XYZ file of C-alpha atoms in Angstrom:
254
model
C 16.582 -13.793 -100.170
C 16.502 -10.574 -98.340
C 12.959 -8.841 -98.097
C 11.814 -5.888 -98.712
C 9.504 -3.695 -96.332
C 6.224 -2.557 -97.714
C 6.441 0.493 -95.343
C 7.530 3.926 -96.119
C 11.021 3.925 -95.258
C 11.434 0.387 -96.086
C 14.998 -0.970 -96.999
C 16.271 -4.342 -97.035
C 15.920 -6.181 -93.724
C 18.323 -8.754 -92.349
C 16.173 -12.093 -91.928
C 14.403 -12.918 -88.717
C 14.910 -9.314 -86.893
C 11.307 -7.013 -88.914
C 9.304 -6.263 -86.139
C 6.385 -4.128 -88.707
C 5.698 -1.248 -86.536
C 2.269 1.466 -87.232
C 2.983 4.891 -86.729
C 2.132 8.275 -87.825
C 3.558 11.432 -89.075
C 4.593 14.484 -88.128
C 3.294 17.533 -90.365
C 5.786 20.843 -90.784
C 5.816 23.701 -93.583
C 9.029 25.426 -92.898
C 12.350 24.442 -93.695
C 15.384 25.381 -91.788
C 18.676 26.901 -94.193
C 22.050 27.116 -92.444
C 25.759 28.850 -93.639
C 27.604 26.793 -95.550
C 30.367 24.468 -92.800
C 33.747 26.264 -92.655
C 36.345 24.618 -94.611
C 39.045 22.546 -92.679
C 42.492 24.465 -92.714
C 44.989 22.308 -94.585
C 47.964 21.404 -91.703
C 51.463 21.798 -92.122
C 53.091 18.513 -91.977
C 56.961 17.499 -92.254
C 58.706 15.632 -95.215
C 58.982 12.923 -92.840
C 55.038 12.670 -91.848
C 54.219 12.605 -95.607
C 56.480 9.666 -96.108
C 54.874 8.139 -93.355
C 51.478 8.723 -94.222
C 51.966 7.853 -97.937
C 53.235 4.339 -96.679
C 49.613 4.269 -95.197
C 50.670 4.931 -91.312
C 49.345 7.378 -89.227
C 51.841 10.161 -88.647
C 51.839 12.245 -85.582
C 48.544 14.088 -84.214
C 47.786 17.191 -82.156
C 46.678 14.911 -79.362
C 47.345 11.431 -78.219
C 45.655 7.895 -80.308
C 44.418 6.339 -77.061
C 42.759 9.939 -76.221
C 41.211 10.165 -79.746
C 39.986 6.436 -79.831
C 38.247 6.950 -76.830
C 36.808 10.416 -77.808
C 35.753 8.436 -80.991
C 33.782 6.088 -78.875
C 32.252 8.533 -76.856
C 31.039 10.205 -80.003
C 29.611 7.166 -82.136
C 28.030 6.206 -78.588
C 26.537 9.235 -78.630
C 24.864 8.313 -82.093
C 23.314 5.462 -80.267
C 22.279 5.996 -77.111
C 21.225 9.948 -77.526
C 19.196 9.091 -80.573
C 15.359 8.667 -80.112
C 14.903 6.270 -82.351
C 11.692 6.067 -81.029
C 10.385 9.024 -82.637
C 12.091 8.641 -85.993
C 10.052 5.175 -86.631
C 7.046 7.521 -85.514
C 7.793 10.539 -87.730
C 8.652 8.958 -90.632
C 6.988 6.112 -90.588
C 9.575 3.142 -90.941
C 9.665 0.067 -89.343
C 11.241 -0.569 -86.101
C 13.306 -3.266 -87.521
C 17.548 -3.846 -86.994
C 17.829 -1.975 -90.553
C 16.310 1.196 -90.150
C 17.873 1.243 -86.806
C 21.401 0.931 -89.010
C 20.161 3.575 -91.491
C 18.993 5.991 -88.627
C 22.764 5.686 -86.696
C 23.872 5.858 -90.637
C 22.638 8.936 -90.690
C 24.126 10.767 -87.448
C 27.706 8.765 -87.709
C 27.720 10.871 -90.875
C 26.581 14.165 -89.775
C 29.898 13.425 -86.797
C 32.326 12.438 -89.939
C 31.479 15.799 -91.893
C 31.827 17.828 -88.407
C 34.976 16.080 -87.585
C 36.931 15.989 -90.994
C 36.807 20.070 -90.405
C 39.268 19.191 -87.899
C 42.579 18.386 -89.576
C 44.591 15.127 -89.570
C 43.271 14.671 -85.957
C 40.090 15.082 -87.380
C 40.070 12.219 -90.038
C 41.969 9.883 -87.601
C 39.022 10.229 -85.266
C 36.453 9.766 -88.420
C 38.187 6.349 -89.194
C 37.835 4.976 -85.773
C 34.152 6.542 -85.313
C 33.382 4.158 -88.249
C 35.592 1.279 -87.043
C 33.485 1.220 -83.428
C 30.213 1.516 -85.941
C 31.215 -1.906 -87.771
C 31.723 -3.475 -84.098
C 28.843 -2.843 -83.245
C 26.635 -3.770 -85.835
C 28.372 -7.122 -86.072
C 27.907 -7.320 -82.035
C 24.083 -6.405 -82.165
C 23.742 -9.187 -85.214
C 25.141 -11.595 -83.412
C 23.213 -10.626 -79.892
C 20.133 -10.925 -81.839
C 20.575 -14.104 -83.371
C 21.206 -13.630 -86.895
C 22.885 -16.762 -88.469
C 26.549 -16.087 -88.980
C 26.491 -16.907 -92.729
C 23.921 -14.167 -93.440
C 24.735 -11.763 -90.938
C 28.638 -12.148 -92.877
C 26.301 -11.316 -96.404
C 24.924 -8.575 -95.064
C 27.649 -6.949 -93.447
C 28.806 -6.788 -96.508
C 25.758 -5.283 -98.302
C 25.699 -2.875 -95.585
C 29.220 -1.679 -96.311
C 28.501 -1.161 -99.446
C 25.198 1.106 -98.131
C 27.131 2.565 -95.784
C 29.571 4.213 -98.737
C 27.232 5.375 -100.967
C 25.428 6.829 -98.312
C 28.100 9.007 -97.335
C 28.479 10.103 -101.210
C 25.079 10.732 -101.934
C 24.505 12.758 -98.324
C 27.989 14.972 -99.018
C 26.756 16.018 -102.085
C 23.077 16.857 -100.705
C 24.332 18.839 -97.875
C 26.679 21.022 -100.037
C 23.532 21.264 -102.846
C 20.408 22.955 -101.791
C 17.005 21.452 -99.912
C 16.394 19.606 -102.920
C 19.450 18.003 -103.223
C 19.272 17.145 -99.515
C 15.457 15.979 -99.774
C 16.727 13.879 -103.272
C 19.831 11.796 -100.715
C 17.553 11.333 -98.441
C 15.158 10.044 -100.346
C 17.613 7.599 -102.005
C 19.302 6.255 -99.223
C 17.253 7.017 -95.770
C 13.634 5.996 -97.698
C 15.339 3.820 -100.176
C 12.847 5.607 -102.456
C 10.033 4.254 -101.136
C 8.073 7.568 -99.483
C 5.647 9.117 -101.176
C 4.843 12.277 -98.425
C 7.054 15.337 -98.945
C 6.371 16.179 -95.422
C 8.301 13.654 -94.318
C 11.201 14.532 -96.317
C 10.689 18.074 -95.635
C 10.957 16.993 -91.878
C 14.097 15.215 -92.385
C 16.173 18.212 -94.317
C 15.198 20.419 -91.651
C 16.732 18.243 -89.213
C 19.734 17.661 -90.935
C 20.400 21.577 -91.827
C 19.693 22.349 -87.551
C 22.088 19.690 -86.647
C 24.622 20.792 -88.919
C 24.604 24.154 -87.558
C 24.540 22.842 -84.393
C 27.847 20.620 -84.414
C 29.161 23.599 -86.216
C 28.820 25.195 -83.138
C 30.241 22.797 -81.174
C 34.224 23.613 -80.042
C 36.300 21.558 -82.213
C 38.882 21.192 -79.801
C 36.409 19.827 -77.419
C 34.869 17.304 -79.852
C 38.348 15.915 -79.769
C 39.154 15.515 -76.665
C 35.977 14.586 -74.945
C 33.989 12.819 -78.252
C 30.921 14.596 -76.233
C 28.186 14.923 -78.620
C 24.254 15.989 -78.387
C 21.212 16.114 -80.540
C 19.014 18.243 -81.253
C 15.285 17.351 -81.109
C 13.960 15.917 -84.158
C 10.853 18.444 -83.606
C 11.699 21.454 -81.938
C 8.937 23.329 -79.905
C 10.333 26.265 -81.433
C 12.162 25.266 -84.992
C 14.599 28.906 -84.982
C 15.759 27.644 -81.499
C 18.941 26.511 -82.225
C 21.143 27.296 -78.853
C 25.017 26.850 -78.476
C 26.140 23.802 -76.480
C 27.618 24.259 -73.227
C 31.268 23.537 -73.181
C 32.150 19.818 -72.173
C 34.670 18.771 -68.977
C 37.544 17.318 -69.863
C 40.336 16.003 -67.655
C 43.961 14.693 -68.713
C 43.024 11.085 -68.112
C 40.790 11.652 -71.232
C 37.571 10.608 -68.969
């Protein structure tokens, strides 16, 4: 049987990896609002390419597989290792446990996927394999931590199914208003189980400043290089929302 965490935040926990964590919150009364995301330009493609992609094949891209796979992976590493995941158990008091660490890199793998599906075919291709490296991982971490193979195989499974209703429930937030945002968070990131607004209210204001921040972000660069940064989850100053500097990117794609 897989528990349940009494904390706010809680969602269900693979067996043998809750470490119950106390923490407190951080207080904020303004909410960030940001433009709505341009919409992706549909791409021209051949008679041929349709055929191709209709047969369920990958057509040809803008740039290279080998240099979008490894963008890819510099992008969902970038989900991982620039996270502080640290101060999301703090702020919005969840549990350090392997789950909310899954529904935290949930979260920013899907904030990537909406940036990057703005970006054509080349675009979606990278989404696919952003998601693909997520899966490896998650399996790899189970496995490094111990989990028995039989569950760990059960709840890959429930986590797939977590992981795609996530991604419904956040689309439509972020294209709805604060409430709609503060309702699919709610649903999926607190699995219904927090009771302080602030903490919610915290959350949509991150989301809406890291929208607008990959918004700003070069999309050719995003595809070359995968490079990827966060903003802070509290900002000293909340309108401070500067453009990225431009990444380096060299033909061997490193």
């Amino acid at each position: 049987m897989i528990s349940q965490s009494l904390a706010c935040g809680g969602s269900e926990q693979i067996p043998g990896v809750d470490i119950q964590m106390s923490r407190k919150y951080h207080t904020t009364n303004k909410l960030l609002t940001v433009k709505d995301s341009p919409q992706p330009v549909e791409e021209k493609v051949g008679a041929l390419t349709k055929i191709i992609e209709a047969m369920g094949f990958t057509g040809p891209l803008k740039y290279s597989k080998w240099k979008i796979k490894i963008a890819a992976l510099r992008m969902y590493t970038s989900c991982v290792e620039k996270t502080d995941f640290e101060e999301f158990f703090l702020r919005c008091q969840i549990p350090d446990t392997f789950n909310s660490w899954f529904i935290i890199t949930l979260l920013h793998v899907w904030m990537c996927l909406v940036r990057m599906k703005q970006e054509g075919r080349s675009g979606k291709y990278m989404c696919r394999i952003i998601v693909h490296f997520m899966w490896e991982d998650v399996e790899q971490r189970g496995k490094v931590m111990g989990v028995n193979p039989y569950i760990l195989k059960k709840n890959m499974v429930l986590m797939t199914d977590s992981f795609y209703a996530a991604i419904l429930g956040y689309d439509e937030g972020i294209l709805s208003d604060d409430h709609g945002l503060a309702a699919a968070l709610w649903r999926t990131f607190f699995n219904q189980k927090c009771e302080d607004p602030r903490q919610l209210e915290l959350l949509v204001e991150y989301v809406r400043k890291q929208m607008q921040y990959l918004d700003s972000m070069n999309g050719e660069d995003l595809l070359l290089t995968g490079e990827v940064s966060w903003r802070p989850l509290v900002e000293k100053n909340p309108q401070s929302i500067l453009k990225p500097h431009s990444p380096t990117y060299n033909d061997e794609g490193l």
